[in-house]
Amino acid sequence: MSKLAINGAHALGNAANCRHLDWPPVSATTADKLKELYLSRAWSFNSQTEQDFEKAFAEHHGAKYAIFMSNGTVTLECALEALGIGPGDEVIVPALTWIATAMAVRYVGAKLVFADIAADTFTLSPAAVQAAITPRTKAIIPVHLYGSIADLEQLLALSKKHGLALIEDCAHMQGGQWQNRGVGSWGDIGSFSFQQSKTLASGEGGICLTNDALLAEKLYRCKHIGYSRYDKQGQAGTPPPPGLTCHNYRGTAFQALLLNEQLPELPQLLQKYQAFVDILQKNCRDIPGFRLQAPGRLASRQGYYALGMVFEGEQWERFSVTRIHEAIVAEGAVAISKTYGPVYRHLLFNLAPEDYTLPVGSCPVCEKLCERALVIMHYGLYYPETAQTLAAIIHKIWENREELKA
Ligand SMILES: *Cc1c(COP(=O)(O)O)cnc(C)c1O
């Protein structure tokens, strides 16, 4: 008699004990406010709604300046542009991230250099960064990935020692704090995305944070076709700095309104996510070879776009993570998927090998981890009873692992 649902047995999970939030969130009050905004005609061009969000988001993360943009890829591009990075320069990015982090380097014509990650946090390894630095290195872009904050202390020390700019890719880490101050406020520039799957979601949208007035001015001009923040609509007062490539990467007031509505709820949302992670951690700690992605070493409030789960050791490694994923899904678990995989193996990543640099021996930690890890999306990290059921499902699969043989 088989025990696992993947082999036709009864599933542990059901619609009552395996639930996820509907995402992105919607509300009737927000719908009313959207209608009001529409009727007001103040739709874009540094509208009050956008300025309100910039102010609130910067304060929330302990940064001085915020520049709202159309998505979280152009924020990375503008960050590199504002820092003066271009052809002939090298930029180090982690092997595991969404491909946008890597493509932004390409957009400004700089050379993309991959560095391996740390197995515990899934984030950029400071030792790997150290090994990748050359005289041409100009910047590093750590990514606060899934449910961990990259080691800002060590990475900032490295960037200082070698005179490199540090851009934090915070697309996964809205509201996260490192040593009691928001992510995105530690590096030269922090970049966030509000694409509709993110923990603050406006369909599309992005923002840059910085504490440097000059960078803030450049970032603003970069996204607003060269205008200064102080120019009246359509009346250029002063020119952008020579050589700064400026674009139309403006966001709209509609997006900013959605974000103004969601931001006050973010701390409670992160508390719920953390409570889920704590239950899963506690209930699964006796399963051999199973671990959760470690939070940022000095994270005082861990944000979650997702949570990594790792199945390793001799017993688990007899089975592919694809097989384990199928077994978990068959038991009724929700919002679980594989990792992005190494950027340089992603189907959408089409740079020729001569257009980027891989370390000698590639990025073995990332490659191994992606073979052994799954992630739970943040909207799946909400209901405590779902955490309990998921833990029971993983126990059940562990105990009946012989059945995973095809
Ligand atoms: C989503 C994401 C981005 C880019 O955001 P878009 O708004 O989709 O352009 C950048 N980096 C990471 C790690 C992301 O997950």
Short mmCIF file of C-alpha atoms and ligand atoms in Angstrom, two decimals:
data_model
loop_
_atom_site.label_atom_id
_atom_site.label_comp_id
_atom_site.label_asym_id
_atom_site.label_seq_id
_atom_site.Cartn_x
_atom_site.Cartn_y
_atom_site.Cartn_z
CA MET A 1 0.00 0.00 0.00
CA SER A 2 1.47 3.36 -0.95
CA LYS A 3 1.42 6.20 1.58
CA LEU A 4 2.32 9.20 -0.57
CA ALA A 5 -0.25 11.15 -2.55
CA ILE A 6 2.12 11.17 -5.52
CA ASN A 7 1.48 7.40 -5.66
CA GLY A 8 -2.28 7.74 -5.32
CA ALA A 9 -2.67 7.75 -1.53
CA HIS A 10 -4.73 10.30 0.41
CA ALA A 11 -3.19 13.83 0.44
CA LEU A 12 -2.46 15.50 3.81
CA GLY A 13 -3.28 18.98 2.58
CA ASN A 14 -6.63 20.33 1.47
CA ALA A 15 -8.29 23.66 0.71
CA ALA A 16 -8.79 24.33 4.44
CA ASN A 17 -5.31 23.56 5.80
CA CYS A 18 -3.20 24.64 2.79
CA ARG A 19 -4.12 28.17 1.89
CA HIS A 20 -2.36 31.22 0.47
CA LEU A 21 -3.21 34.88 0.28
CA ASP A 22 -4.68 36.09 -2.99
CA TRP A 23 -1.96 38.28 -4.43
CA PRO A 24 -1.75 41.16 -5.28
CA PRO A 25 -4.10 42.42 -2.55
CA VAL A 26 -7.21 44.44 -3.44
CA SER A 27 -9.58 46.58 -1.38
CA ALA A 28 -12.74 48.57 -1.97
CA THR A 29 -11.31 51.72 -0.34
CA THR A 30 -8.32 51.64 -2.68
CA ALA A 31 -10.69 51.24 -5.63
CA ASP A 32 -12.53 54.41 -4.51
CA LYS A 33 -9.27 56.31 -4.16
CA LEU A 34 -8.17 55.20 -7.62
CA LYS A 35 -11.38 56.60 -9.04
CA GLU A 36 -10.79 59.89 -7.25
CA LEU A 37 -7.25 60.07 -8.57
CA TYR A 38 -8.46 59.38 -12.08
CA LEU A 39 -10.95 62.21 -11.89
CA SER A 40 -8.30 64.57 -10.46
CA ARG A 41 -6.20 64.28 -13.66
CA ALA A 42 -2.96 64.31 -11.58
CA TRP A 43 -1.75 61.09 -13.18
CA SER A 44 2.02 61.49 -13.50
CA PHE A 45 4.92 63.97 -13.69
CA ASN A 46 5.98 64.01 -10.06
CA SER A 47 2.41 64.23 -8.80
CA GLN A 48 1.68 64.70 -5.10
CA THR A 49 0.71 61.01 -4.86
CA GLU A 50 4.16 60.00 -6.13
CA GLN A 51 5.90 62.45 -3.80
CA ASP A 52 3.87 61.16 -0.85
CA PHE A 53 4.99 57.63 -1.58
CA GLU A 54 8.64 58.62 -2.06
CA LYS A 55 8.62 60.35 1.32
CA ALA A 56 6.88 57.53 3.17
CA PHE A 57 9.01 54.80 1.59
CA ALA A 58 12.29 56.64 2.27
CA GLU A 59 11.28 57.20 5.91
CA HIS A 60 10.20 53.61 6.31
CA HIS A 61 13.69 52.49 5.25
CA GLY A 62 15.73 55.19 6.98
CA ALA A 63 16.95 56.81 3.76
CA LYS A 64 17.02 60.52 2.88
CA TYR A 65 15.92 60.42 -0.76
CA ALA A 66 13.63 58.27 -2.89
CA ILE A 67 13.09 58.38 -6.65
CA PHE A 68 10.03 56.57 -7.97
CA MET A 69 10.29 54.83 -11.37
CA SER A 70 8.43 52.55 -13.75
CA ASN A 71 9.92 49.22 -12.63
CA GLY A 72 12.69 47.55 -10.64
CA THR A 73 14.95 46.89 -13.63
CA VAL A 74 15.31 50.51 -14.75
CA THR A 75 16.01 51.45 -11.12
CA LEU A 76 19.11 49.23 -11.31
CA GLU A 77 20.06 50.68 -14.68
CA CYS A 78 19.67 54.27 -13.41
CA ALA A 79 21.64 53.38 -10.26
CA LEU A 80 24.58 52.24 -12.42
CA GLU A 81 24.16 55.25 -14.72
CA ALA A 82 24.08 57.73 -11.82
CA LEU A 83 27.24 56.17 -10.40
CA GLY A 84 28.97 56.72 -13.73
CA ILE A 85 29.41 53.04 -14.57
CA GLY A 86 29.68 52.10 -18.25
CA PRO A 87 31.84 50.50 -20.94
CA GLY A 88 35.17 49.21 -19.66
CA ASP A 89 33.90 48.81 -16.09
CA GLU A 90 33.13 45.52 -14.36
CA VAL A 91 30.19 44.93 -12.04
CA ILE A 92 29.90 41.91 -9.75
CA VAL A 93 26.48 40.28 -9.31
CA PRO A 94 25.47 37.03 -7.58
CA ALA A 95 24.99 33.89 -9.67
CA LEU A 96 21.55 33.40 -8.10
CA THR A 97 19.07 36.22 -8.73
CA TRP A 98 16.38 37.21 -11.16
CA ILE A 99 18.04 37.93 -14.52
CA ALA A 100 17.14 41.66 -14.31
CA THR A 101 20.03 42.24 -11.89
CA ALA A 102 22.46 40.96 -14.51
CA MET A 103 20.81 42.59 -17.52
CA ALA A 104 20.97 46.05 -15.92
CA VAL A 105 24.78 45.79 -16.09
CA ARG A 106 24.50 45.01 -19.78
CA TYR A 107 22.15 47.96 -20.41
CA VAL A 108 24.83 50.47 -19.33
CA GLY A 109 27.47 48.66 -21.40
CA ALA A 110 29.54 47.43 -18.44
CA LYS A 111 30.96 43.93 -18.12
CA LEU A 112 28.94 41.48 -16.09
CA VAL A 113 30.90 39.39 -13.58
CA PHE A 114 29.20 36.58 -11.69
CA ALA A 115 30.26 35.56 -8.20
CA ASP A 116 29.08 32.56 -6.19
CA ILE A 117 26.68 32.67 -3.26
CA ALA A 118 26.78 31.50 0.35
CA ALA A 119 24.99 28.16 0.82
CA ASP A 120 23.24 29.16 4.05
CA THR A 121 21.70 32.50 3.00
CA PHE A 122 21.54 32.01 -0.83
CA THR A 123 23.08 35.54 -1.13
CA LEU A 124 26.33 36.92 -2.57
CA SER A 125 29.40 35.44 -0.87
CA PRO A 126 31.88 38.11 0.32
CA ALA A 127 34.76 35.67 -0.25
CA ALA A 128 33.62 35.10 -3.83
CA VAL A 129 33.38 38.86 -4.38
CA GLN A 130 36.90 39.31 -3.04
CA ALA A 131 38.16 36.72 -5.53
CA ALA A 132 36.33 38.38 -8.45
CA ILE A 133 37.72 41.90 -7.95
CA THR A 134 40.04 43.18 -10.70
CA PRO A 135 41.45 46.69 -11.36
CA ARG A 136 38.40 47.27 -13.59
CA THR A 137 35.79 46.43 -10.94
CA LYS A 138 33.62 49.47 -10.19
CA ALA A 139 30.58 48.16 -8.36
CA ILE A 140 28.94 45.20 -6.64
CA ILE A 141 25.21 44.48 -6.60
CA PRO A 142 24.31 42.20 -3.68
CA VAL A 143 20.73 40.92 -3.87
CA HIS A 144 18.69 40.43 -0.70
CA LEU A 145 17.22 37.25 -2.10
CA TYR A 146 13.99 35.43 -1.12
CA GLY A 147 14.16 35.37 2.71
CA SER A 148 17.63 36.66 3.52
CA ILE A 149 19.60 39.89 3.57
CA ALA A 150 23.07 39.71 2.00
CA ASP A 151 25.95 40.24 4.43
CA LEU A 152 26.00 44.03 4.26
CA GLU A 153 28.64 44.38 6.93
CA GLN A 154 31.24 42.35 5.06
CA LEU A 155 30.23 43.57 1.61
CA LEU A 156 30.33 47.22 2.67
CA ALA A 157 33.77 46.66 4.19
CA LEU A 158 34.96 45.14 0.90
CA SER A 159 33.48 47.94 -1.17
CA LYS A 160 35.15 50.52 1.04
CA LYS A 161 38.50 48.77 0.98
CA HIS A 162 38.53 48.55 -2.83
CA GLY A 163 36.72 51.81 -3.60
CA LEU A 164 33.71 50.10 -5.19
CA ALA A 165 30.15 51.37 -5.36
CA LEU A 166 27.55 49.15 -3.67
CA ILE A 167 24.02 48.92 -5.06
CA GLU A 168 21.56 46.89 -2.99
CA ASP A 169 19.01 45.02 -5.11
CA CYS A 170 16.10 45.00 -2.64
CA ALA A 171 13.43 43.77 -5.07
CA HIS A 172 12.68 40.93 -2.60
CA MET A 173 13.17 42.82 0.62
CA GLN A 174 10.59 45.60 1.09
CA GLY A 175 10.54 46.53 4.76
CA GLY A 176 13.54 44.38 5.72
CA GLN A 177 15.96 45.81 8.29
CA TRP A 178 19.64 45.19 8.89
CA GLN A 179 20.77 46.26 12.36
CA ASN A 180 17.57 48.25 12.86
CA ARG A 181 17.81 50.27 9.68
CA GLY A 182 16.04 49.59 6.41
CA VAL A 183 17.68 47.75 3.55
CA GLY A 184 18.43 50.01 0.60
CA SER A 185 19.80 52.70 2.90
CA TRP A 186 23.19 51.02 3.48
CA GLY A 187 24.74 51.00 0.04
CA ASP A 188 25.26 53.99 -2.26
CA ILE A 189 21.86 53.25 -3.80
CA GLY A 190 19.08 50.78 -2.98
CA SER A 191 16.78 49.51 -5.75
CA PHE A 192 13.29 48.08 -5.20
CA SER A 193 10.64 46.57 -7.49
CA PHE A 194 6.85 46.72 -7.07
CA GLN A 195 6.01 44.27 -9.83
CA GLN A 196 2.78 42.52 -8.98
CA SER A 197 4.27 39.44 -7.34
CA LYS A 198 6.39 41.46 -4.90
CA THR A 199 5.51 42.10 -1.25
CA LEU A 200 4.46 45.65 -2.13
CA ALA A 201 2.79 45.44 -5.48
CA SER A 202 1.54 48.00 -8.01
CA GLY A 203 1.55 45.90 -11.18
CA GLU A 204 4.77 47.57 -12.27
CA GLY A 205 6.90 50.07 -10.37
CA GLY A 206 10.26 50.62 -8.73
CA ILE A 207 12.15 53.03 -6.51
CA CYS A 208 15.72 54.02 -5.74
CA LEU A 209 16.80 55.07 -2.26
CA THR A 210 19.96 57.01 -1.46
CA ASN A 211 21.39 59.27 1.23
CA ASP A 212 23.46 61.26 -1.27
CA ALA A 213 21.87 64.47 -2.58
CA LEU A 214 23.94 64.48 -5.77
CA LEU A 215 23.06 60.87 -6.60
CA ALA A 216 19.40 61.62 -5.87
CA GLU A 217 19.45 64.48 -8.36
CA LYS A 218 21.14 62.31 -11.01
CA LEU A 219 18.68 59.46 -10.45
CA TYR A 220 15.77 61.83 -10.85
CA ARG A 221 17.13 63.31 -14.09
CA CYS A 222 17.95 59.82 -15.33
CA LYS A 223 14.31 58.69 -15.09
CA HIS A 224 12.74 61.98 -16.20
CA ILE A 225 14.44 62.54 -19.57
CA GLY A 226 16.88 64.99 -17.96
CA TYR A 227 14.53 67.30 -16.03
CA SER A 228 15.44 68.30 -12.50
CA ARG A 229 12.97 67.65 -9.68
CA TYR A 230 12.61 71.43 -9.35
CA ASP A 231 11.66 72.11 -12.97
CA LYS A 232 8.06 73.01 -13.69
CA GLN A 233 6.34 70.56 -15.99
CA GLY A 234 7.78 70.94 -19.49
CA GLN A 235 10.14 73.82 -18.53
CA ALA A 236 13.75 72.71 -18.34
CA GLY A 237 15.62 74.95 -15.91
CA THR A 238 19.10 73.47 -15.97
CA PRO A 239 20.75 70.79 -18.12
CA PRO A 240 21.52 67.26 -16.86
CA PRO A 241 25.22 66.58 -16.19
CA PRO A 242 27.12 65.89 -19.44
CA GLY A 243 27.34 62.17 -20.20
CA LEU A 244 24.39 61.17 -18.01
CA THR A 245 22.10 59.10 -20.24
CA CYS A 246 18.54 60.11 -19.38
CA HIS A 247 15.38 58.15 -20.16
CA ASN A 248 11.65 58.26 -19.70
CA TYR A 249 11.37 55.77 -16.86
CA ARG A 250 8.63 57.64 -14.98
CA GLY A 251 6.11 55.76 -12.88
CA THR A 252 2.53 56.98 -12.54
CA ALA A 253 0.42 58.27 -9.67
CA PHE A 254 -1.86 55.22 -9.99
CA GLN A 255 0.97 52.92 -9.04
CA ALA A 256 2.08 55.21 -6.22
CA LEU A 257 -1.47 55.26 -4.85
CA LEU A 258 -1.59 51.46 -4.61
CA LEU A 259 1.74 51.53 -2.77
CA ASN A 260 0.65 54.31 -0.39
CA GLU A 261 -2.26 52.08 0.55
CA GLN A 262 -0.13 48.96 1.12
CA LEU A 263 2.92 50.40 2.89
CA PRO A 264 1.26 50.90 6.32
CA GLU A 265 0.25 47.21 6.29
CA LEU A 266 3.75 45.95 5.50
CA PRO A 267 5.08 45.51 9.08
CA GLN A 268 2.10 43.33 10.07
CA LEU A 269 2.46 41.33 6.87
CA LEU A 270 6.14 40.66 7.61
CA GLN A 271 5.21 39.61 11.15
CA LYS A 272 2.80 37.04 9.76
CA TYR A 273 5.44 35.75 7.36
CA GLN A 274 7.98 35.51 10.19
CA ALA A 275 5.53 33.61 12.41
CA PHE A 276 4.97 31.10 9.59
CA VAL A 277 8.73 30.63 9.12
CA ASP A 278 9.18 30.13 12.89
CA ILE A 279 6.54 27.37 12.95
CA LEU A 280 8.05 25.61 9.96
CA GLN A 281 11.53 25.87 11.48
CA LYS A 282 10.41 24.47 14.84
CA ASN A 283 8.33 21.64 13.39
CA CYS A 284 10.94 20.49 10.87
CA ARG A 285 14.14 20.75 12.86
CA ASP A 286 14.40 16.99 13.45
CA ILE A 287 14.24 16.05 9.75
CA PRO A 288 17.75 14.97 8.65
CA GLY A 289 19.18 16.99 5.75
CA PHE A 290 16.33 19.47 5.69
CA ARG A 291 16.98 23.15 6.37
CA LEU A 292 15.48 26.55 5.74
CA GLN A 293 17.31 29.44 4.13
CA ALA A 294 19.10 31.32 6.93
CA PRO A 295 17.98 34.90 7.56
CA GLY A 296 20.46 37.77 7.15
CA ARG A 297 23.16 37.48 9.84
CA LEU A 298 22.41 40.89 11.35
CA ALA A 299 18.82 41.20 10.11
CA SER A 300 16.70 42.87 12.77
CA ARG A 301 13.56 42.48 10.65
CA GLN A 302 13.74 39.88 7.93
CA GLY A 303 11.69 40.57 4.81
CA TYR A 304 10.34 37.75 2.63
CA TYR A 305 9.67 37.59 -1.06
CA ALA A 306 9.91 33.83 -0.56
CA LEU A 307 11.54 31.33 1.75
CA GLY A 308 14.14 28.81 0.59
CA MET A 309 13.94 25.16 1.74
CA VAL A 310 16.88 22.82 1.15
CA PHE A 311 16.77 19.01 0.88
CA GLU A 312 20.33 17.71 1.05
CA GLY A 313 22.43 14.87 2.42
CA GLU A 314 22.75 11.35 1.14
CA GLN A 315 19.15 10.29 1.76
CA TRP A 316 17.47 13.24 0.05
CA GLU A 317 20.02 13.36 -2.74
CA ARG A 318 18.87 10.01 -4.04
CA PHE A 319 15.90 11.98 -5.40
CA SER A 320 15.83 15.05 -7.63
CA VAL A 321 14.35 18.24 -6.25
CA THR A 322 11.86 18.06 -9.13
CA ARG A 323 10.64 14.73 -7.75
CA ILE A 324 10.44 16.10 -4.20
CA HIS A 325 8.55 19.14 -5.51
CA GLU A 326 6.03 16.89 -7.27
CA ALA A 327 5.54 14.90 -4.08
CA ILE A 328 4.98 18.07 -2.00
CA VAL A 329 2.50 19.49 -4.50
CA ALA A 330 0.66 16.16 -4.67
CA GLU A 331 0.18 16.37 -0.88
CA GLY A 332 -1.65 19.67 -1.39
CA ALA A 333 1.03 22.24 -0.48
CA VAL A 334 0.64 25.61 -2.22
CA ALA A 335 2.80 28.46 -3.57
CA ILE A 336 5.94 26.32 -3.85
CA SER A 337 8.32 26.39 -6.81
CA LYS A 338 11.94 25.84 -7.81
CA THR A 339 14.56 28.59 -7.52
CA TYR A 340 15.47 30.83 -10.48
CA GLY A 341 18.52 28.64 -11.05
CA PRO A 342 21.92 30.17 -11.92
CA VAL A 343 21.34 33.31 -14.02
CA TYR A 344 23.76 32.12 -16.71
CA ARG A 345 21.62 28.98 -17.22
CA HIS A 346 18.26 30.79 -17.35
CA LEU A 347 16.30 30.29 -20.56
CA LEU A 348 15.83 34.06 -20.96
CA PHE A 349 19.52 34.85 -20.46
CA ASN A 350 20.96 35.14 -23.98
CA LEU A 351 24.37 36.81 -23.52
CA ALA A 352 27.24 35.10 -25.30
CA PRO A 353 29.87 33.56 -23.00
CA GLU A 354 32.37 36.27 -24.01
CA ASP A 355 29.94 38.94 -22.77
CA TYR A 356 30.19 37.94 -19.13
CA THR A 357 32.69 36.48 -16.70
CA LEU A 358 32.31 33.33 -14.65
CA PRO A 359 34.84 32.43 -11.97
CA VAL A 360 37.27 29.61 -12.72
CA GLY A 361 35.32 26.47 -11.84
CA SER A 362 32.01 28.36 -12.24
CA CYS A 363 29.70 28.90 -9.23
CA PRO A 364 29.48 25.43 -7.63
CA VAL A 365 27.64 26.50 -4.48
CA CYS A 366 24.86 28.12 -6.50
CA GLU A 367 24.64 25.21 -8.91
CA LYS A 368 24.45 22.61 -6.16
CA LEU A 369 21.97 24.63 -4.11
CA CYS A 370 19.61 25.12 -7.06
CA GLU A 371 19.59 21.33 -7.48
CA ARG A 372 18.48 20.88 -3.86
CA ALA A 373 16.25 23.88 -3.05
CA LEU A 374 12.62 24.88 -3.38
CA VAL A 375 11.02 28.19 -2.42
CA ILE A 376 7.67 29.09 -0.87
CA MET A 377 6.35 32.39 -2.20
CA HIS A 378 5.57 35.04 0.42
CA TYR A 379 1.81 34.87 -0.10
CA GLY A 380 2.07 31.21 0.89
CA LEU A 381 3.76 32.18 4.20
CA TYR A 382 0.62 33.59 5.78
CA TYR A 383 -1.59 31.06 7.54
CA PRO A 384 -0.17 29.31 10.67
CA GLU A 385 -2.16 26.12 10.04
CA THR A 386 -0.65 25.99 6.56
CA ALA A 387 2.81 26.06 8.14
CA GLN A 388 1.84 23.12 10.35
CA THR A 389 0.45 21.17 7.43
CA LEU A 390 3.52 21.85 5.32
CA ALA A 391 5.76 20.59 8.13
CA ALA A 392 3.61 17.44 8.36
CA ILE A 393 3.87 16.98 4.60
CA ILE A 394 7.68 17.19 4.67
CA HIS A 395 7.78 14.70 7.57
CA LYS A 396 5.50 12.36 5.66
CA ILE A 397 7.66 12.51 2.54
CA TRP A 398 10.83 11.95 4.60
CA GLU A 399 9.37 8.92 6.34
CA ASN A 400 8.13 7.42 3.09
CA ARG A 401 11.05 8.52 0.92
CA GLU A 402 11.53 5.01 -0.51
CA GLU A 403 8.31 5.62 -2.40
CA LEU A 404 9.92 8.52 -4.31
CA LYS A 405 11.70 5.96 -6.46
CA ALA A 406 10.09 6.17 -9.88
C1 LIG B 1 11.63 41.53 -9.69
C2 LIG B 1 13.09 41.70 -9.61
C3 LIG B 1 13.78 42.73 -10.26
C4 LIG B 1 13.19 43.62 -11.31
O1 LIG B 1 11.99 44.09 -11.13
P1 LIG B 1 10.94 44.44 -12.28
O2 LIG B 1 10.11 45.46 -11.58
O3 LIG B 1 10.22 43.19 -12.62
O4 LIG B 1 11.68 45.02 -13.43
C5 LIG B 1 15.13 42.90 -9.98
N1 LIG B 1 15.78 42.09 -9.16
C6 LIG B 1 15.17 41.05 -8.56
C7 LIG B 1 15.96 40.19 -7.64
C8 LIG B 1 13.81 40.82 -8.77
O5 LIG B 1 13.22 39.77 -8.20
#
